[in-house]
Structures are given as structure tokens and as C-alpha cells.
């Protein structure tokens, strides 16, 4: 069964460093998303991406964040200068041909900022 | 604004008990989707069900069943004869379609512990 994959599973970085979180969505899916979950809290929407551009972004998704689909398979989230409060689990999701199709989530990347 | 409320934060049951997880939502959209996701201790988010706002028919899948009531804006989830493997955090979510894409608004989650 096709699934969303994410790498790395755990990333530890120093405050102020740049990190790139990688995702491989389900092939033939057209809509891509990033969410984050601070430990013990609810899952929060960050950004949606379709047709090589951002469809919507939340207030959390400020200028420190960017997304890219560098090739036909990867979808990345970059945080330019990490802060302590960026420590969280980051989930990538993808959905098929319609925006209302079910979003399938990857296993997540746990980001720890020291 | 869209909102999902899961009033229960944590429930502990003994194996084979039935348990119902409550979910109440708020939306001004006439068309929307409701979801339940399971987050086991390993951390991934596992899709369980999606329900269209026009389809109020209850659904059963094995030991899982869902009761969607538009009149009370609720989408409750029942696990029958719970098992230890059901131990997880369960999230209810509501879709919000804006600008041609959809984002999910999640509740705070409900941690279910099933004891042997």
C-alpha cells in the first residue's frame, strides 16, 4: 500500500541553524501539506501546496519557513533559523486529485532544537 | 472559525469494555468533512474515517463505529470490546476548504489507555 515517507525520523539541531525536513508523498497525489505537533498538544496546520505553489499558510508559517518541491517526488520544509519553540513533530501529508480528498500522513520527523 | 472540541482528554478502560470518544465541531460551511485519526505510541497519524457533511448515515467497521449527528454537531467514535492495541491518542478533525486547498483543524486529542 502506498504511503507517505519522511526523513529523518529525528533531527537534533542548534538554535539558529537551518534544517530541511524531507517528505516523499504518495505518488500521483497532487496536494501536499505540512503540519506540526508540539509535544502533547494538538496537530496544527502549517501550509498547503498545490501546482508548485503555496495554497494557504497559517500564522505559524512565517518568513523563517519555506516549502519546495524540488523534483517530481520530494516535498521539503525548510526552517531557516531554528528557534527553541520550533521543537515539535512535523508531519507531511498528501491527498489525491481533489482538495477534499483524504489526507494521508507520514510518520513524522521529530525536530529538537537545543 | 472552524473549531473541534474533544472534551475528554484521557480515558482508561479495561480490555473488552466499550468506549465512546466524543467530538463536537463548529463550522459555518455547509459542506465539510469530518475525520478521525489514531496516533499510537509510535507517533504516526493513522487515518480511520472520513465523513461527508451530507452523509449522516452511521458507519461500522469491525469493532469501530461512528455516529454523526448534524443536529448536535457531533461525530462520536465508539470502540466495541476494546483491546490493548487500541491504546493511542485519537484525534477528531474537521476540514476547511479555502483557496482551493483543504486544511484540517484538529481537536486536542483524547488519550485512550486499554488495560489488560
PDB file of C-alpha atoms in Angstrom:
ATOM      1  CA  UNK A   1       0.000   0.000   0.000  1.00  0.00           C
ATOM      2  CA  UNK A   2       1.452   3.390  -0.945  1.00  0.00           C
ATOM      3  CA  UNK A   3       2.489   5.564   1.946  1.00  0.00           C
ATOM      4  CA  UNK A   4       3.994   8.925   2.732  1.00  0.00           C
ATOM      5  CA  UNK A   5       7.584   8.726   3.920  1.00  0.00           C
ATOM      6  CA  UNK A   6       9.588  11.274   5.853  1.00  0.00           C
ATOM      7  CA  UNK A   7      13.265  11.677   6.627  1.00  0.00           C
ATOM      8  CA  UNK A   8      14.909  11.945   9.005  1.00  0.00           C
ATOM      9  CA  UNK A   9      12.817  10.436  11.761  1.00  0.00           C
ATOM     10  CA  UNK A  10      14.597  12.565  14.338  1.00  0.00           C
ATOM     11  CA  UNK A  11      16.674  15.686  13.847  1.00  0.00           C
ATOM     12  CA  UNK A  12      18.596  17.492  16.555  1.00  0.00           C
ATOM     13  CA  UNK A  13      19.915  20.947  15.779  1.00  0.00           C
ATOM     14  CA  UNK A  14      21.306  24.003  17.469  1.00  0.00           C
ATOM     15  CA  UNK A  15      19.263  27.163  17.740  1.00  0.00           C
ATOM     16  CA  UNK A  16      19.837  29.397  14.745  1.00  0.00           C
ATOM     17  CA  UNK A  17      20.722  26.567  12.401  1.00  0.00           C
ATOM     18  CA  UNK A  18      18.847  25.767   9.222  1.00  0.00           C
ATOM     19  CA  UNK A  19      17.053  22.458   8.885  1.00  0.00           C
ATOM     20  CA  UNK A  20      15.397  20.768   5.966  1.00  0.00           C
ATOM     21  CA  UNK A  21      12.762  18.156   6.554  1.00  0.00           C
ATOM     22  CA  UNK A  22      12.050  15.836   3.691  1.00  0.00           C
ATOM     23  CA  UNK A  23       8.915  14.086   2.590  1.00  0.00           C
ATOM     24  CA  UNK A  24       8.036  11.782  -0.265  1.00  0.00           C
ATOM     25  CA  UNK A  25       4.274  11.996  -0.791  1.00  0.00           C
ATOM     26  CA  UNK A  26       2.229   9.211  -2.281  1.00  0.00           C
ATOM     27  CA  UNK A  27       2.929   9.155  -5.992  1.00  0.00           C
ATOM     28  CA  UNK A  28       0.130  10.621  -8.129  1.00  0.00           C
ATOM     29  CA  UNK A  29      -1.058  12.742  -5.231  1.00  0.00           C
ATOM     30  CA  UNK A  30      -1.340  16.415  -6.095  1.00  0.00           C
ATOM     31  CA  UNK A  31      -1.875  18.196  -2.783  1.00  0.00           C
ATOM     32  CA  UNK A  32       0.793  18.393  -0.145  1.00  0.00           C
ATOM     33  CA  UNK A  33       0.728  19.630   3.418  1.00  0.00           C
ATOM     34  CA  UNK A  34       2.879  20.209   6.456  1.00  0.00           C
ATOM     35  CA  UNK A  35       1.530  20.091   9.986  1.00  0.00           C
ATOM     36  CA  UNK A  36       3.278  20.241  13.295  1.00  0.00           C
ATOM     37  CA  UNK A  37       2.555  18.891  16.743  1.00  0.00           C
ATOM     38  CA  UNK A  38       4.275  20.328  19.776  1.00  0.00           C
ATOM     39  CA  UNK A  39       4.743  17.582  22.336  1.00  0.00           C
ATOM     40  CA  UNK A  40       1.482  16.663  23.988  1.00  0.00           C
ATOM     41  CA  UNK A  41      -0.545  19.166  22.025  1.00  0.00           C
ATOM     42  CA  UNK A  42      -2.842  19.074  19.035  1.00  0.00           C
ATOM     43  CA  UNK A  43      -1.799  18.862  15.436  1.00  0.00           C
ATOM     44  CA  UNK A  44      -1.623  22.273  13.737  1.00  0.00           C
ATOM     45  CA  UNK A  45      -1.729  23.150  10.072  1.00  0.00           C
ATOM     46  CA  UNK A  46       1.302  24.919   8.656  1.00  0.00           C
ATOM     47  CA  UNK A  47       0.989  25.070   4.885  1.00  0.00           C
ATOM     48  CA  UNK A  48      -0.669  23.533   1.854  1.00  0.00           C
ATOM     49  CA  UNK A  49       0.951  23.259  -1.554  1.00  0.00           C
ATOM     50  CA  UNK A  50      -0.532  22.584  -4.959  1.00  0.00           C
ATOM     51  CA  UNK A  51       0.646  23.057  -8.510  1.00  0.00           C
ATOM     52  CA  UNK A  52       4.050  24.199  -7.334  1.00  0.00           C
ATOM     53  CA  UNK A  53       2.830  26.985  -5.155  1.00  0.00           C
ATOM     54  CA  UNK A  54       1.548  27.596  -1.669  1.00  0.00           C
ATOM     55  CA  UNK A  55      -2.247  27.454  -1.478  1.00  0.00           C
ATOM     56  CA  UNK A  56      -2.593  28.519   2.095  1.00  0.00           C
ATOM     57  CA  UNK A  57      -0.390  29.049   5.094  1.00  0.00           C
ATOM     58  CA  UNK A  58      -1.070  29.561   8.766  1.00  0.00           C
ATOM     59  CA  UNK A  59       0.179  32.291  11.065  1.00  0.00           C
ATOM     60  CA  UNK A  60       2.834  29.893  12.292  1.00  0.00           C
ATOM     61  CA  UNK A  61       4.312  29.690   8.807  1.00  0.00           C
ATOM     62  CA  UNK A  62       6.304  32.913   8.913  1.00  0.00           C
ATOM     63  CA  UNK A  63       9.282  34.035   6.847  1.00  0.00           C
ATOM     64  CA  UNK A  64      11.522  31.514   8.567  1.00  0.00           C
ATOM     65  CA  UNK A  65       9.649  28.703   6.866  1.00  0.00           C
ATOM     66  CA  UNK A  66       9.637  27.718   3.222  1.00  0.00           C
ATOM     67  CA  UNK A  67       8.486  24.743   1.203  1.00  0.00           C
ATOM     68  CA  UNK A  68       9.662  23.349  -2.061  1.00  0.00           C
ATOM     69  CA  UNK A  69       9.032  20.526  -4.418  1.00  0.00           C
ATOM     70  CA  UNK A  70      12.493  20.268  -5.957  1.00  0.00           C
ATOM     71  CA  UNK A  71      11.677  17.306  -8.159  1.00  0.00           C
ATOM     72  CA  UNK A  72       8.784  15.048  -9.004  1.00  0.00           C
ATOM     73  CA  UNK A  73       8.874  13.123  -5.771  1.00  0.00           C
ATOM     74  CA  UNK A  74      10.197  15.139  -2.838  1.00  0.00           C
ATOM     75  CA  UNK A  75       8.464  17.817  -0.814  1.00  0.00           C
ATOM     76  CA  UNK A  76      10.588  19.731   1.676  1.00  0.00           C
ATOM     77  CA  UNK A  77      10.078  22.052   4.607  1.00  0.00           C
ATOM     78  CA  UNK A  78      12.947  24.389   5.423  1.00  0.00           C
ATOM     79  CA  UNK A  79      13.320  26.324   8.625  1.00  0.00           C
ATOM     80  CA  UNK A  80      15.990  28.957   8.090  1.00  0.00           C
ATOM     81  CA  UNK A  81      16.962  29.861  11.621  1.00  0.00           C
ATOM     82  CA  UNK A  82      15.521  27.472  14.142  1.00  0.00           C
ATOM     83  CA  UNK A  83      14.220  28.620  17.493  1.00  0.00           C
ATOM     84  CA  UNK A  84      13.667  26.606  20.640  1.00  0.00           C
ATOM     85  CA  UNK A  85       9.933  26.810  20.095  1.00  0.00           C
ATOM     86  CA  UNK A  86      10.262  25.083  16.729  1.00  0.00           C
ATOM     87  CA  UNK A  87      10.858  21.829  18.592  1.00  0.00           C
ATOM     88  CA  UNK A  88       7.962  19.634  17.563  1.00  0.00           C
ATOM     89  CA  UNK A  89       6.904  16.671  15.471  1.00  0.00           C
ATOM     90  CA  UNK A  90       6.468  17.706  11.860  1.00  0.00           C
ATOM     91  CA  UNK A  91       4.069  15.725   9.719  1.00  0.00           C
ATOM     92  CA  UNK A  92       3.862  15.734   5.982  1.00  0.00           C
ATOM     93  CA  UNK A  93       0.592  14.744   4.322  1.00  0.00           C
ATOM     94  CA  UNK A  94      -0.658  14.309   0.803  1.00  0.00           C
ATOM     95  CA  UNK A  95      -4.009  13.898  -0.855  1.00  0.00           C
ATOM     96  CA  UNK A  96      -5.045  12.817  -4.303  1.00  0.00           C
ATOM     97  CA  UNK A  97      -6.757  14.727  -7.083  1.00  0.00           C
ATOM     98  CA  UNK A  98      -9.208  16.901  -5.191  1.00  0.00           C
ATOM     99  CA  UNK A  99      -8.564  19.253  -2.282  1.00  0.00           C
ATOM    100  CA  UNK A 100     -11.203  17.444  -0.261  1.00  0.00           C
ATOM    101  CA  UNK A 101      -9.662  14.016  -0.708  1.00  0.00           C
ATOM    102  CA  UNK A 102      -8.395  12.296   2.407  1.00  0.00           C
ATOM    103  CA  UNK A 103      -5.009  13.432   3.641  1.00  0.00           C
ATOM    104  CA  UNK A 104      -2.599  10.625   4.413  1.00  0.00           C
ATOM    105  CA  UNK A 105       0.129  11.411   6.858  1.00  0.00           C
ATOM    106  CA  UNK A 106       3.736  10.379   7.017  1.00  0.00           C
ATOM    107  CA  UNK A 107       5.327   9.027  10.204  1.00  0.00           C
ATOM    108  CA  UNK A 108       6.659  12.433  11.182  1.00  0.00           C
ATOM    109  CA  UNK A 109      10.046  13.991  11.885  1.00  0.00           C
ATOM    110  CA  UNK A 110      10.781  14.871  15.464  1.00  0.00           C
ATOM    111  CA  UNK A 111      12.754  18.109  15.496  1.00  0.00           C
ATOM    112  CA  UNK A 112      14.635  19.009  18.643  1.00  0.00           C
ATOM    113  CA  UNK A 113      16.188  22.467  18.833  1.00  0.00           C
ATOM    114  CA  UNK A 114      18.810  22.919  21.551  1.00  0.00           C
TER     115      UNK A 114
ATOM    116  CA  UNK B   1     -13.803  29.937  12.535  1.00  0.00           C
ATOM    117  CA  UNK B   2     -13.659  26.180  12.495  1.00  0.00           C
ATOM    118  CA  UNK B   3     -13.292  24.505  15.845  1.00  0.00           C
ATOM    119  CA  UNK B   4     -13.168  20.940  17.079  1.00  0.00           C
ATOM    120  CA  UNK B   5     -13.704  20.098  20.722  1.00  0.00           C
ATOM    121  CA  UNK B   6     -12.776  16.817  22.303  1.00  0.00           C
ATOM    122  CA  UNK B   7     -13.872  17.342  25.853  1.00  0.00           C
ATOM    123  CA  UNK B   8     -12.328  14.171  27.215  1.00  0.00           C
ATOM    124  CA  UNK B   9      -8.568  14.360  27.490  1.00  0.00           C
ATOM    125  CA  UNK B  10      -7.872  10.919  28.816  1.00  0.00           C
ATOM    126  CA  UNK B  11      -9.815   7.701  29.346  1.00  0.00           C
ATOM    127  CA  UNK B  12      -8.682   4.466  30.856  1.00  0.00           C
ATOM    128  CA  UNK B  13     -10.656   1.247  30.394  1.00  0.00           C
ATOM    129  CA  UNK B  14     -10.206  -2.448  30.900  1.00  0.00           C
ATOM    130  CA  UNK B  15      -9.944  -4.727  27.915  1.00  0.00           C
ATOM    131  CA  UNK B  16     -13.276  -5.730  26.373  1.00  0.00           C
ATOM    132  CA  UNK B  17     -15.045  -2.643  27.623  1.00  0.00           C
ATOM    133  CA  UNK B  18     -16.792  -0.424  25.102  1.00  0.00           C
ATOM    134  CA  UNK B  19     -15.628   3.160  24.952  1.00  0.00           C
ATOM    135  CA  UNK B  20     -17.018   6.230  23.194  1.00  0.00           C
ATOM    136  CA  UNK B  21     -14.880   9.183  22.208  1.00  0.00           C
ATOM    137  CA  UNK B  22     -16.783  12.429  21.854  1.00  0.00           C
ATOM    138  CA  UNK B  23     -16.218  15.066  19.209  1.00  0.00           C
ATOM    139  CA  UNK B  24     -18.129  18.315  18.772  1.00  0.00           C
ATOM    140  CA  UNK B  25     -17.388  20.693  15.951  1.00  0.00           C
ATOM    141  CA  UNK B  26     -18.207  24.220  14.847  1.00  0.00           C
ATOM    142  CA  UNK B  27     -18.289  25.429  11.279  1.00  0.00           C
ATOM    143  CA  UNK B  28     -20.161  27.879   9.107  1.00  0.00           C
ATOM    144  CA  UNK B  29     -19.517  25.844   5.981  1.00  0.00           C
ATOM    145  CA  UNK B  30     -22.409  23.884   4.555  1.00  0.00           C
ATOM    146  CA  UNK B  31     -20.089  21.328   3.010  1.00  0.00           C
ATOM    147  CA  UNK B  32     -17.351  19.901   5.137  1.00  0.00           C
ATOM    148  CA  UNK B  33     -15.670  16.653   6.073  1.00  0.00           C
ATOM    149  CA  UNK B  34     -15.040  15.105   9.443  1.00  0.00           C
ATOM    150  CA  UNK B  35     -12.234  12.734  10.245  1.00  0.00           C
ATOM    151  CA  UNK B  36     -10.847  10.540  12.957  1.00  0.00           C
ATOM    152  CA  UNK B  37      -7.149   9.787  13.156  1.00  0.00           C
ATOM    153  CA  UNK B  38      -5.328   7.460  15.538  1.00  0.00           C
ATOM    154  CA  UNK B  39      -1.881   8.244  16.913  1.00  0.00           C
ATOM    155  CA  UNK B  40      -0.347   5.157  18.522  1.00  0.00           C
ATOM    156  CA  UNK B  41       2.640   5.456  20.879  1.00  0.00           C
ATOM    157  CA  UNK B  42       4.963   5.194  17.870  1.00  0.00           C
ATOM    158  CA  UNK B  43       3.742   8.647  16.836  1.00  0.00           C
ATOM    159  CA  UNK B  44       2.380   8.324  13.331  1.00  0.00           C
ATOM    160  CA  UNK B  45      -1.090   9.538  12.387  1.00  0.00           C
ATOM    161  CA  UNK B  46      -3.292   6.782  11.055  1.00  0.00           C
ATOM    162  CA  UNK B  47      -6.408   7.666   9.095  1.00  0.00           C
ATOM    163  CA  UNK B  48      -9.542   5.937  10.377  1.00  0.00           C
ATOM    164  CA  UNK B  49     -12.552   7.511   8.704  1.00  0.00           C
ATOM    165  CA  UNK B  50     -13.791  10.441   6.649  1.00  0.00           C
ATOM    166  CA  UNK B  51     -17.415  11.523   6.664  1.00  0.00           C
ATOM    167  CA  UNK B  52     -19.076  13.992   4.287  1.00  0.00           C
ATOM    168  CA  UNK B  53     -21.414  16.515   5.899  1.00  0.00           C
ATOM    169  CA  UNK B  54     -24.257  15.337   3.685  1.00  0.00           C
ATOM    170  CA  UNK B  55     -23.942  11.747   4.767  1.00  0.00           C
ATOM    171  CA  UNK B  56     -25.337  11.260   8.223  1.00  0.00           C
ATOM    172  CA  UNK B  57     -25.505   7.520   7.985  1.00  0.00           C
ATOM    173  CA  UNK B  58     -23.664   5.858  10.810  1.00  0.00           C
ATOM    174  CA  UNK B  59     -20.787   3.618   9.886  1.00  0.00           C
ATOM    175  CA  UNK B  60     -19.423   0.436  11.353  1.00  0.00           C
ATOM    176  CA  UNK B  61     -16.073  -1.089  10.580  1.00  0.00           C
ATOM    177  CA  UNK B  62     -15.293  -4.121  12.655  1.00  0.00           C
ATOM    178  CA  UNK B  63     -15.130  -3.016  16.280  1.00  0.00           C
ATOM    179  CA  UNK B  64     -15.239   0.650  15.296  1.00  0.00           C
ATOM    180  CA  UNK B  65     -18.392   2.650  14.755  1.00  0.00           C
ATOM    181  CA  UNK B  66     -19.108   6.295  14.177  1.00  0.00           C
ATOM    182  CA  UNK B  67     -22.209   8.303  14.989  1.00  0.00           C
ATOM    183  CA  UNK B  68     -22.582  11.534  13.028  1.00  0.00           C
ATOM    184  CA  UNK B  69     -25.337  13.857  14.200  1.00  0.00           C
ATOM    185  CA  UNK B  70     -25.551  17.155  12.379  1.00  0.00           C
ATOM    186  CA  UNK B  71     -28.270  18.447  14.714  1.00  0.00           C
ATOM    187  CA  UNK B  72     -25.835  18.400  17.626  1.00  0.00           C
ATOM    188  CA  UNK B  73     -22.669  18.957  15.552  1.00  0.00           C
ATOM    189  CA  UNK B  74     -21.186  15.778  16.880  1.00  0.00           C
ATOM    190  CA  UNK B  75     -19.173  12.975  15.364  1.00  0.00           C
ATOM    191  CA  UNK B  76     -18.605  10.391  18.062  1.00  0.00           C
ATOM    192  CA  UNK B  77     -16.445   7.313  17.789  1.00  0.00           C
ATOM    193  CA  UNK B  78     -17.136   4.057  19.624  1.00  0.00           C
ATOM    194  CA  UNK B  79     -14.757   1.165  20.068  1.00  0.00           C
ATOM    195  CA  UNK B  80     -16.528  -2.035  20.984  1.00  0.00           C
ATOM    196  CA  UNK B  81     -14.756  -4.708  23.013  1.00  0.00           C
ATOM    197  CA  UNK B  82     -11.609  -2.617  23.337  1.00  0.00           C
ATOM    198  CA  UNK B  83      -8.194  -4.234  23.077  1.00  0.00           C
ATOM    199  CA  UNK B  84      -4.784  -3.236  24.370  1.00  0.00           C
ATOM    200  CA  UNK B  85      -3.739  -2.388  20.804  1.00  0.00           C
ATOM    201  CA  UNK B  86      -6.397   0.318  20.767  1.00  0.00           C
ATOM    202  CA  UNK B  87      -4.315   2.308  23.245  1.00  0.00           C
ATOM    203  CA  UNK B  88      -3.475   5.541  21.448  1.00  0.00           C
ATOM    204  CA  UNK B  89      -4.354   9.190  21.161  1.00  0.00           C
ATOM    205  CA  UNK B  90      -7.385   9.733  18.957  1.00  0.00           C
ATOM    206  CA  UNK B  91      -7.912  12.964  17.085  1.00  0.00           C
ATOM    207  CA  UNK B  92     -11.109  14.248  15.570  1.00  0.00           C
ATOM    208  CA  UNK B  93     -10.600  16.709  12.720  1.00  0.00           C
ATOM    209  CA  UNK B  94     -12.673  18.982  10.512  1.00  0.00           C
ATOM    210  CA  UNK B  95     -11.775  20.076   7.028  1.00  0.00           C
ATOM    211  CA  UNK B  96     -11.752  23.683   5.998  1.00  0.00           C
ATOM    212  CA  UNK B  97     -11.535  24.369   2.300  1.00  0.00           C
ATOM    213  CA  UNK B  98     -10.073  27.723   1.400  1.00  0.00           C
ATOM    214  CA  UNK B  99      -8.293  28.960  -1.674  1.00  0.00           C
ATOM    215  CA  UNK B 100      -8.630  25.670  -3.478  1.00  0.00           C
ATOM    216  CA  UNK B 101      -6.934  23.581  -0.831  1.00  0.00           C
ATOM    217  CA  UNK B 102      -8.069  21.961   2.333  1.00  0.00           C
ATOM    218  CA  UNK B 103      -6.605  22.170   5.770  1.00  0.00           C
ATOM    219  CA  UNK B 104      -7.551  20.025   8.703  1.00  0.00           C
ATOM    220  CA  UNK B 105      -8.468  21.546  12.026  1.00  0.00           C
ATOM    221  CA  UNK B 106      -7.758  19.065  14.773  1.00  0.00           C
ATOM    222  CA  UNK B 107      -9.169  18.660  18.233  1.00  0.00           C
ATOM    223  CA  UNK B 108      -6.780  18.373  21.143  1.00  0.00           C
ATOM    224  CA  UNK B 109      -6.949  14.604  21.093  1.00  0.00           C
ATOM    225  CA  UNK B 110      -8.100  12.023  23.578  1.00  0.00           C
ATOM    226  CA  UNK B 111      -5.664   9.557  25.072  1.00  0.00           C
ATOM    227  CA  UNK B 112      -7.162   6.098  25.421  1.00  0.00           C
ATOM    228  CA  UNK B 113      -5.455   3.534  27.590  1.00  0.00           C
ATOM    229  CA  UNK B 114      -6.771  -0.011  27.453  1.00  0.00           C
ATOM    230  CA  UNK B 115      -5.512  -2.124  30.304  1.00  0.00           C
ATOM    231  CA  UNK B 116      -5.356  -5.918  30.143  1.00  0.00           C
TER     232      UNK B 116
END
